[in-house]
CSV table of C-alpha atoms and ligand atoms in Angstrom, one decimal:
chain,number,residue,atom,x,y,z
A,6,UNK,CA,15.4,6.7,-12.9
A,7,UNK,CA,16.8,9.6,-15.0
A,8,UNK,CA,15.3,13.0,-15.8
A,9,UNK,CA,12.7,11.9,-18.3
A,10,UNK,CA,9.9,9.4,-17.9
A,11,UNK,CA,11.2,7.1,-15.1
A,12,UNK,CA,10.6,3.5,-16.1
A,13,UNK,CA,12.9,1.2,-14.1
A,14,UNK,CA,15.4,1.6,-11.2
A,15,UNK,CA,17.4,-1.0,-9.2
A,16,UNK,CA,18.9,0.8,-6.2
A,17,UNK,CA,21.3,-1.0,-3.8
A,18,UNK,CA,20.6,1.2,-0.8
A,19,UNK,CA,17.5,1.6,1.3
A,20,UNK,CA,17.5,5.4,1.4
A,21,UNK,CA,17.7,5.6,-2.3
A,22,UNK,CA,14.9,3.1,-2.7
A,23,UNK,CA,12.7,5.0,-0.3
A,24,UNK,CA,13.4,8.3,-2.0
A,25,UNK,CA,12.5,6.8,-5.4
A,26,UNK,CA,9.4,5.3,-3.8
A,27,UNK,CA,8.3,8.6,-2.4
A,28,UNK,CA,9.0,10.6,-5.6
A,29,UNK,CA,7.6,8.2,-8.3
A,30,UNK,CA,5.2,5.9,-6.4
A,31,UNK,CA,6.5,3.1,-8.6
A,32,UNK,CA,5.4,-0.5,-8.7
A,33,UNK,CA,7.6,-2.3,-6.2
A,34,UNK,CA,9.2,-5.5,-7.5
A,35,UNK,CA,11.1,-7.8,-5.2
A,36,UNK,CA,11.5,-11.4,-6.5
A,37,UNK,CA,8.7,-10.8,-9.1
A,38,UNK,CA,7.3,-14.3,-8.6
A,39,UNK,CA,3.8,-12.9,-7.8
A,40,UNK,CA,4.0,-9.8,-9.9
A,41,UNK,CA,5.2,-11.4,-13.1
A,42,UNK,CA,2.4,-13.9,-13.1
A,43,UNK,CA,0.0,-10.9,-13.3
A,44,UNK,CA,2.4,-9.0,-15.5
A,45,UNK,CA,-0.1,-8.0,-18.2
A,46,UNK,CA,-2.4,-6.4,-15.7
A,47,UNK,CA,0.1,-4.9,-13.3
A,48,UNK,CA,3.4,-4.1,-14.9
A,49,UNK,CA,4.0,-1.1,-17.1
A,50,UNK,CA,3.8,1.4,-18.5
A,51,UNK,CA,4.4,3.0,-15.1
A,52,UNK,CA,7.8,3.1,-13.2
A,53,UNK,CA,9.1,-0.1,-11.6
A,54,UNK,CA,11.3,-0.1,-8.5
A,55,UNK,CA,13.3,-3.3,-8.3
A,56,UNK,CA,14.3,-3.7,-4.6
A,57,UNK,CA,16.0,-7.1,-5.0
A,58,UNK,CA,19.5,-5.6,-4.6
A,59,UNK,CA,18.8,-3.4,-1.5
A,60,UNK,CA,21.3,-4.7,1.0
A,61,UNK,CA,19.4,-3.5,4.1
A,62,UNK,CA,16.4,-5.6,3.2
A,63,UNK,CA,18.4,-8.9,3.5
A,64,UNK,CA,19.4,-11.0,6.4
A,65,UNK,CA,18.3,-12.1,9.8
A,66,UNK,CA,19.3,-10.4,13.1
A,67,UNK,CA,19.0,-11.5,16.7
A,68,UNK,CA,18.4,-9.1,19.5
A,69,UNK,CA,17.5,-9.5,23.2
A,70,UNK,CA,13.7,-9.2,22.4
A,71,UNK,CA,13.2,-10.2,18.8
A,72,UNK,CA,14.4,-12.0,15.8
A,73,UNK,CA,14.2,-9.8,12.7
A,74,UNK,CA,14.0,-11.0,9.2
A,75,UNK,CA,14.8,-8.6,6.4
A,76,UNK,CA,11.8,-8.1,4.1
A,77,UNK,CA,13.9,-9.0,1.1
A,78,UNK,CA,15.0,-12.3,2.5
A,79,UNK,CA,14.2,-15.0,0.0
A,80,UNK,CA,12.6,-18.3,1.0
A,81,UNK,CA,15.8,-20.1,0.2
A,82,UNK,CA,17.8,-17.8,2.5
A,83,UNK,CA,15.3,-18.3,5.3
A,84,UNK,CA,15.3,-22.1,4.9
A,85,UNK,CA,19.1,-22.1,5.0
A,86,UNK,CA,19.3,-19.9,8.1
A,87,UNK,CA,20.1,-21.2,11.6
A,88,UNK,CA,16.9,-20.4,13.4
A,89,UNK,CA,15.3,-21.7,16.6
A,90,UNK,CA,12.5,-24.3,16.7
A,91,UNK,CA,9.7,-21.7,16.5
A,92,UNK,CA,10.7,-21.1,12.9
A,93,UNK,CA,10.5,-24.8,11.9
A,94,UNK,CA,6.9,-24.3,10.7
A,95,UNK,CA,7.9,-21.2,8.7
A,96,UNK,CA,10.8,-23.0,7.1
A,97,UNK,CA,8.5,-25.9,6.2
A,98,UNK,CA,6.2,-23.4,4.5
A,99,UNK,CA,9.1,-21.9,2.7
A,100,UNK,CA,10.1,-25.3,1.3
A,101,UNK,CA,6.5,-25.6,-0.2
A,102,UNK,CA,6.5,-22.2,-1.9
A,103,UNK,CA,6.5,-23.2,-5.5
A,104,UNK,CA,9.8,-24.8,-6.5
A,105,UNK,CA,13.5,-24.2,-5.6
A,106,UNK,CA,13.7,-21.6,-8.4
A,107,UNK,CA,10.7,-19.7,-7.0
A,108,UNK,CA,12.2,-20.0,-3.4
A,109,UNK,CA,15.4,-18.5,-4.8
A,110,UNK,CA,13.6,-15.4,-6.0
A,111,UNK,CA,10.5,-15.1,-3.9
A,112,UNK,CA,10.8,-13.0,-0.7
A,113,UNK,CA,9.0,-13.1,2.6
A,114,UNK,CA,7.7,-9.5,2.3
A,115,UNK,CA,6.5,-10.2,-1.2
A,116,UNK,CA,4.4,-13.1,0.1
A,117,UNK,CA,2.8,-10.9,2.7
A,118,UNK,CA,2.3,-7.8,0.5
A,119,UNK,CA,0.7,-9.9,-2.2
A,120,UNK,CA,-1.8,-10.9,0.4
A,121,UNK,CA,-3.2,-14.0,-1.3
A,122,UNK,CA,-5.6,-15.9,1.0
A,123,UNK,CA,-3.4,-19.0,0.2
A,124,UNK,CA,0.0,-17.3,0.9
A,125,UNK,CA,1.9,-20.0,2.8
A,126,UNK,CA,4.0,-17.7,4.9
A,127,UNK,CA,1.0,-16.1,6.6
A,128,UNK,CA,-0.2,-18.9,9.0
A,129,UNK,CA,3.2,-19.6,10.5
A,130,UNK,CA,4.0,-15.9,10.9
A,131,UNK,CA,0.6,-15.4,12.6
A,132,UNK,CA,1.4,-18.1,15.1
A,133,UNK,CA,4.7,-16.3,15.7
A,134,UNK,CA,2.9,-12.9,16.4
A,135,UNK,CA,5.0,-11.4,13.6
A,136,UNK,CA,5.1,-7.6,13.4
A,137,UNK,CA,5.9,-5.8,10.1
A,138,UNK,CA,8.3,-2.8,10.0
A,139,UNK,CA,7.3,-0.4,7.2
A,140,UNK,CA,9.4,2.4,6.1
A,141,UNK,CA,8.9,5.4,3.9
A,142,UNK,CA,11.1,8.4,3.1
A,143,UNK,CA,9.5,10.2,6.2
A,144,UNK,CA,9.8,7.5,8.8
A,145,UNK,CA,9.0,4.0,10.1
A,146,UNK,CA,5.9,2.3,11.6
A,147,UNK,CA,5.2,-1.1,13.0
A,148,UNK,CA,2.1,-3.2,12.6
A,149,UNK,CA,1.1,-6.8,13.6
A,150,UNK,CA,0.7,-9.0,10.6
A,151,UNK,CA,-2.8,-9.8,11.9
A,152,UNK,CA,-3.7,-6.2,11.2
A,153,UNK,CA,-1.6,-5.7,8.0
A,154,UNK,CA,-3.6,-7.9,5.7
A,155,UNK,CA,-7.2,-6.7,5.5
A,156,UNK,CA,-8.6,-8.8,2.7
A,157,UNK,CA,-7.9,-10.8,-0.5
A,158,UNK,CA,-4.9,-8.9,-2.0
A,159,UNK,CA,-5.5,-5.9,0.3
A,160,UNK,CA,-3.1,-4.6,2.9
A,161,UNK,CA,-2.5,-1.5,5.0
A,162,UNK,CA,0.7,-0.6,3.1
A,163,UNK,CA,0.6,3.0,2.0
A,164,UNK,CA,2.0,4.3,-1.3
A,165,UNK,CA,5.7,5.1,-0.9
A,166,UNK,CA,6.1,2.5,1.9
A,167,UNK,CA,8.2,-0.6,1.8
A,168,UNK,CA,8.0,-3.6,4.2
A,169,UNK,CA,11.6,-3.5,5.5
A,170,UNK,CA,11.5,-6.3,8.1
A,171,UNK,CA,9.4,-8.9,9.9
A,172,UNK,CA,10.0,-9.1,13.7
A,173,UNK,CA,9.2,-12.1,15.8
A,174,UNK,CA,9.2,-12.0,19.6
A,175,UNK,CA,12.1,-14.1,21.0
A,176,UNK,CA,9.8,-15.7,23.5
A,177,UNK,CA,7.8,-17.4,20.8
A,178,UNK,CA,10.8,-18.2,18.6
A,179,UNK,CA,11.8,-21.1,20.9
A,180,UNK,CA,8.4,-22.9,20.9
A,181,UNK,CA,7.7,-26.0,18.9
A,182,UNK,CA,6.2,-25.4,15.5
A,183,UNK,CA,4.9,-27.1,12.4
A,184,UNK,CA,3.2,-26.3,9.1
A,185,UNK,CA,1.1,-28.5,6.9
A,186,UNK,CA,-0.4,-27.8,3.5
A,187,UNK,CA,-3.0,-29.6,1.5
A,188,UNK,CA,-2.9,-29.3,-2.3
A,189,UNK,CA,-4.3,-31.0,-5.2
A,190,UNK,CA,-1.0,-32.6,-6.1
A,191,UNK,CA,2.4,-33.2,-4.3
A,192,UNK,CA,4.5,-30.4,-5.8
A,193,UNK,CA,4.1,-26.8,-7.1
A,194,UNK,CA,0.6,-26.3,-5.9
A,195,UNK,CA,-1.5,-23.6,-4.3
A,196,UNK,CA,-2.8,-24.5,-0.9
A,197,UNK,CA,-6.4,-25.8,-0.6
A,198,UNK,CA,-5.9,-25.5,3.2
A,199,UNK,CA,-2.7,-24.6,5.1
A,200,UNK,CA,-2.1,-24.8,8.9
A,201,UNK,CA,0.5,-23.3,11.1
A,202,UNK,CA,0.9,-24.5,14.8
A,203,UNK,CA,3.1,-23.2,17.6
A,204,UNK,CA,3.1,-24.8,21.0
A,205,UNK,CA,4.9,-23.6,24.1
A,206,UNK,CA,5.5,-26.3,26.7
A,207,UNK,CA,5.4,-25.9,30.5
A,208,UNK,CA,6.0,-29.1,32.6
A,209,UNK,CA,4.9,-31.4,29.8
A,210,UNK,CA,1.7,-29.5,29.2
A,211,UNK,CA,0.6,-26.8,26.7
A,212,UNK,CA,1.4,-23.5,28.3
A,213,UNK,CA,0.6,-21.5,25.1
A,214,UNK,CA,-1.0,-22.6,21.8
A,215,UNK,CA,-1.3,-20.9,18.5
A,216,UNK,CA,-3.1,-22.4,15.5
A,217,UNK,CA,-3.6,-20.4,12.2
A,218,UNK,CA,-5.4,-21.6,9.1
A,219,UNK,CA,-4.8,-20.3,5.6
A,220,UNK,CA,-6.8,-20.5,2.3
A,221,UNK,CA,-10.1,-21.0,4.2
A,222,UNK,CA,-11.1,-17.3,4.4
A,223,UNK,CA,-10.1,-14.1,2.7
A,224,UNK,CA,-7.4,-13.6,5.3
A,225,UNK,CA,-5.7,-16.4,7.2
A,226,UNK,CA,-6.9,-16.5,10.8
A,227,UNK,CA,-6.0,-17.8,14.2
A,228,UNK,CA,-8.5,-20.2,15.9
A,229,UNK,CA,-8.7,-18.6,19.4
A,230,UNK,CA,-11.3,-21.0,20.8
A,231,UNK,CA,-9.2,-24.0,19.8
A,232,UNK,CA,-6.1,-22.3,21.3
A,233,UNK,CA,-7.9,-21.9,24.6
A,234,UNK,CA,-9.1,-25.5,24.5
A,235,UNK,CA,-5.6,-26.8,24.1
A,236,UNK,CA,-4.2,-25.0,27.1
A,237,UNK,CA,-3.1,-27.1,30.1
A,238,UNK,CA,-3.5,-30.4,28.2
A,239,UNK,CA,-0.7,-33.0,28.1
A,240,UNK,CA,1.7,-32.4,25.2
A,241,UNK,CA,1.2,-35.8,23.7
A,242,UNK,CA,-0.1,-36.7,20.2
A,243,UNK,CA,-3.7,-37.3,21.5
A,244,UNK,CA,-3.8,-33.6,22.1
A,245,UNK,CA,-5.3,-33.6,18.6
A,246,UNK,CA,-8.4,-35.2,20.0
A,247,UNK,CA,-9.3,-31.8,21.4
A,248,UNK,CA,-10.0,-30.4,17.9
A,249,UNK,CA,-13.8,-30.3,17.3
A,250,UNK,CA,-15.9,-29.2,14.4
A,251,UNK,CA,-17.0,-26.0,16.3
A,252,UNK,CA,-13.4,-24.9,16.2
A,253,UNK,CA,-13.4,-24.6,12.4
A,254,UNK,CA,-17.0,-23.5,12.1
A,255,UNK,CA,-16.0,-19.8,11.9
A,256,UNK,CA,-13.8,-20.4,8.8
A,257,UNK,CA,-15.3,-18.9,5.6
A,258,UNK,CA,-13.9,-21.0,2.8
A,259,UNK,CA,-15.0,-20.5,-0.8
A,260,UNK,CA,-16.1,-23.0,-3.4
A,261,UNK,CA,-13.6,-23.0,-6.3
A,262,UNK,CA,-12.0,-25.4,-8.7
A,263,UNK,CA,-9.7,-26.7,-6.0
A,264,UNK,CA,-12.4,-27.7,-3.5
A,265,UNK,CA,-15.8,-26.9,-2.1
A,266,UNK,CA,-16.3,-24.9,1.0
A,267,UNK,CA,-17.5,-28.0,2.8
A,268,UNK,CA,-14.5,-30.0,1.7
A,269,UNK,CA,-12.2,-27.2,2.9
A,270,UNK,CA,-13.8,-27.0,6.3
A,271,UNK,CA,-13.5,-30.7,6.9
A,272,UNK,CA,-10.0,-30.8,5.5
A,273,UNK,CA,-9.0,-27.9,7.8
A,274,UNK,CA,-10.1,-29.9,10.9
A,275,UNK,CA,-8.1,-33.0,9.7
A,276,UNK,CA,-5.1,-30.9,8.8
A,277,UNK,CA,-5.1,-29.1,12.2
A,278,UNK,CA,-5.0,-32.5,14.0
A,279,UNK,CA,-2.2,-33.7,11.7
A,280,UNK,CA,-0.3,-30.4,12.3
A,281,UNK,CA,-0.6,-30.8,16.1
A,282,UNK,CA,0.7,-34.3,16.0
A,283,UNK,CA,3.5,-33.3,13.7
A,284,UNK,CA,4.5,-30.6,16.0
A,285,UNK,CA,4.4,-32.8,19.1
A,286,UNK,CA,6.4,-35.5,17.4
A,287,UNK,CA,9.1,-32.9,16.6
A,288,UNK,CA,8.6,-32.8,12.8
A,289,UNK,CA,8.3,-29.5,10.9
A,290,UNK,CA,5.7,-30.7,8.3
A,291,UNK,CA,5.3,-29.8,4.7
A,292,UNK,CA,2.8,-31.3,2.3
A,293,UNK,CA,0.0,-33.3,3.9
B,21,FAD,C1,5.1,-21.1,-10.0
B,21,FAD,C2,4.8,-20.4,-8.8
B,21,FAD,C3,4.5,-21.1,-7.6
B,21,FAD,C4,4.2,-20.4,-6.4
B,21,FAD,N1,3.9,-21.2,-5.4
B,21,FAD,C5,3.5,-20.6,-4.2
B,21,FAD,C6,3.2,-21.4,-3.1
B,21,FAD,O1,3.2,-22.6,-3.1
B,21,FAD,N2,2.9,-20.7,-1.9
B,21,FAD,C7,2.9,-19.4,-1.8
B,21,FAD,O2,2.6,-18.8,-0.8
B,21,FAD,N3,3.2,-18.6,-2.9
B,21,FAD,C8,3.5,-19.2,-4.1
B,21,FAD,N4,3.9,-18.4,-5.1
B,21,FAD,C9,3.8,-17.0,-5.0
B,21,FAD,C10,5.2,-16.3,-4.7
B,21,FAD,O3,6.3,-17.0,-5.2
B,21,FAD,C11,5.4,-15.9,-3.2
B,21,FAD,O4,4.2,-15.2,-2.7
B,21,FAD,C12,6.6,-15.0,-3.0
B,21,FAD,O5,7.0,-15.0,-1.7
B,21,FAD,C13,6.4,-13.6,-3.5
B,21,FAD,O6,7.6,-12.9,-3.3
B,21,FAD,P1,8.3,-11.9,-4.4
B,21,FAD,O7,9.5,-11.3,-3.8
B,21,FAD,O8,8.5,-12.7,-5.7
B,21,FAD,O9,7.1,-10.8,-4.6
B,21,FAD,P2,6.9,-9.9,-5.9
B,21,FAD,O10,6.2,-10.6,-7.0
B,21,FAD,O11,8.1,-9.1,-6.2
B,21,FAD,O12,5.9,-8.8,-5.2
B,21,FAD,C14,4.6,-9.3,-4.7
B,21,FAD,C15,3.8,-8.0,-4.2
B,21,FAD,O13,4.4,-7.5,-3.0
B,21,FAD,C16,4.9,-6.2,-3.2
B,21,FAD,N5,6.2,-6.1,-2.5
B,21,FAD,C17,7.2,-7.1,-2.6
B,21,FAD,N6,8.1,-6.8,-1.7
B,21,FAD,C18,7.8,-5.6,-1.1
B,21,FAD,C19,8.3,-4.9,0.0
B,21,FAD,N7,9.5,-5.2,0.6
B,21,FAD,N8,7.6,-3.8,0.4
B,21,FAD,C20,6.5,-3.4,-0.2
B,21,FAD,N9,5.9,-4.1,-1.1
B,21,FAD,C21,6.5,-5.2,-1.6
B,21,FAD,C22,5.0,-6.0,-4.7
B,21,FAD,O14,4.8,-4.6,-5.1
B,21,FAD,C23,3.8,-6.9,-5.2
B,21,FAD,O15,2.6,-6.2,-5.0
B,21,FAD,C24,4.2,-19.0,-6.4
B,21,FAD,C25,4.5,-18.3,-7.5
B,21,FAD,C26,4.8,-18.9,-8.7
B,21,FAD,C27,5.2,-18.1,-9.9
């Protein structure tokens, strides 16, 4: 960033990026696909740290306990990766993030740090019990995604920290998963409702169920009562009959140009049923 007023840096190593983040508290830019939309408000005149060339933030690693996705992994890289079935839903979400051009630039960590209520990566990663690894110049910490996002555009990320990786427990990575998104048109659209489902089978029945809904509250949520209601039921498409209005009653959707709160709640129930059937039929999902 030079000796004078630091304006822009594009490091290739994580240590350098973290040192710069600690020293200048810059605006962090990954793919820029969220930041540049709000460019007038957020960019400049302060320093910008472009982390898109930091090698350590890229790639997907498998260990005995976890599958770890580098925070700087783009949606296109994720979609192209050879991943087990628990990631089918996340891949389906990735394929619905904007267009191919956006997927080529936009990163997983960027989607989570931007913390939009409609971020498509959040519901599938909630069903996968994802944990974020955050690093600063002084160390690392880990936090479940469910705790990381605290509100509309609010997270627990501290100044000087980067989200370096997203970890998914291996146990869940081999479940069946799906993602469905309802928008006001077929392509390039913000979710009115989005649903991630993950089911673990035991003897033809539901041994574990995870259902998360996005765009229907300030922060995407898992529907615990529905998850309980699905347990032990036969893993057949009629599993969707178990979804009742009370299971979506706790959602807090807003009225906006894309839909009223009442429309969103009803649509969420329908979309959950569709996502369950999609999952059981072995499809990954996409646009509803
Ligand atoms: C035309 C268009 C369509 C879109 N459609 C969709 C859609 O359908 N669904 C959807 O979910 N999103 C959509 N988006 C939003 C966006 O593409 C995604 O959220 C994307 O994943 C953001 O990633 P990024 O790397 O571009 O983030 P950036 O814009 O670079 O950053 C976003 C925020 O995260 C912070 N940040 C980024 N990476 C890190 C990190 N590693 N550590 C700490 N902070 C970090 C930045 O400081 C910033 O606050 C769309 C955007 C556009 C422009």
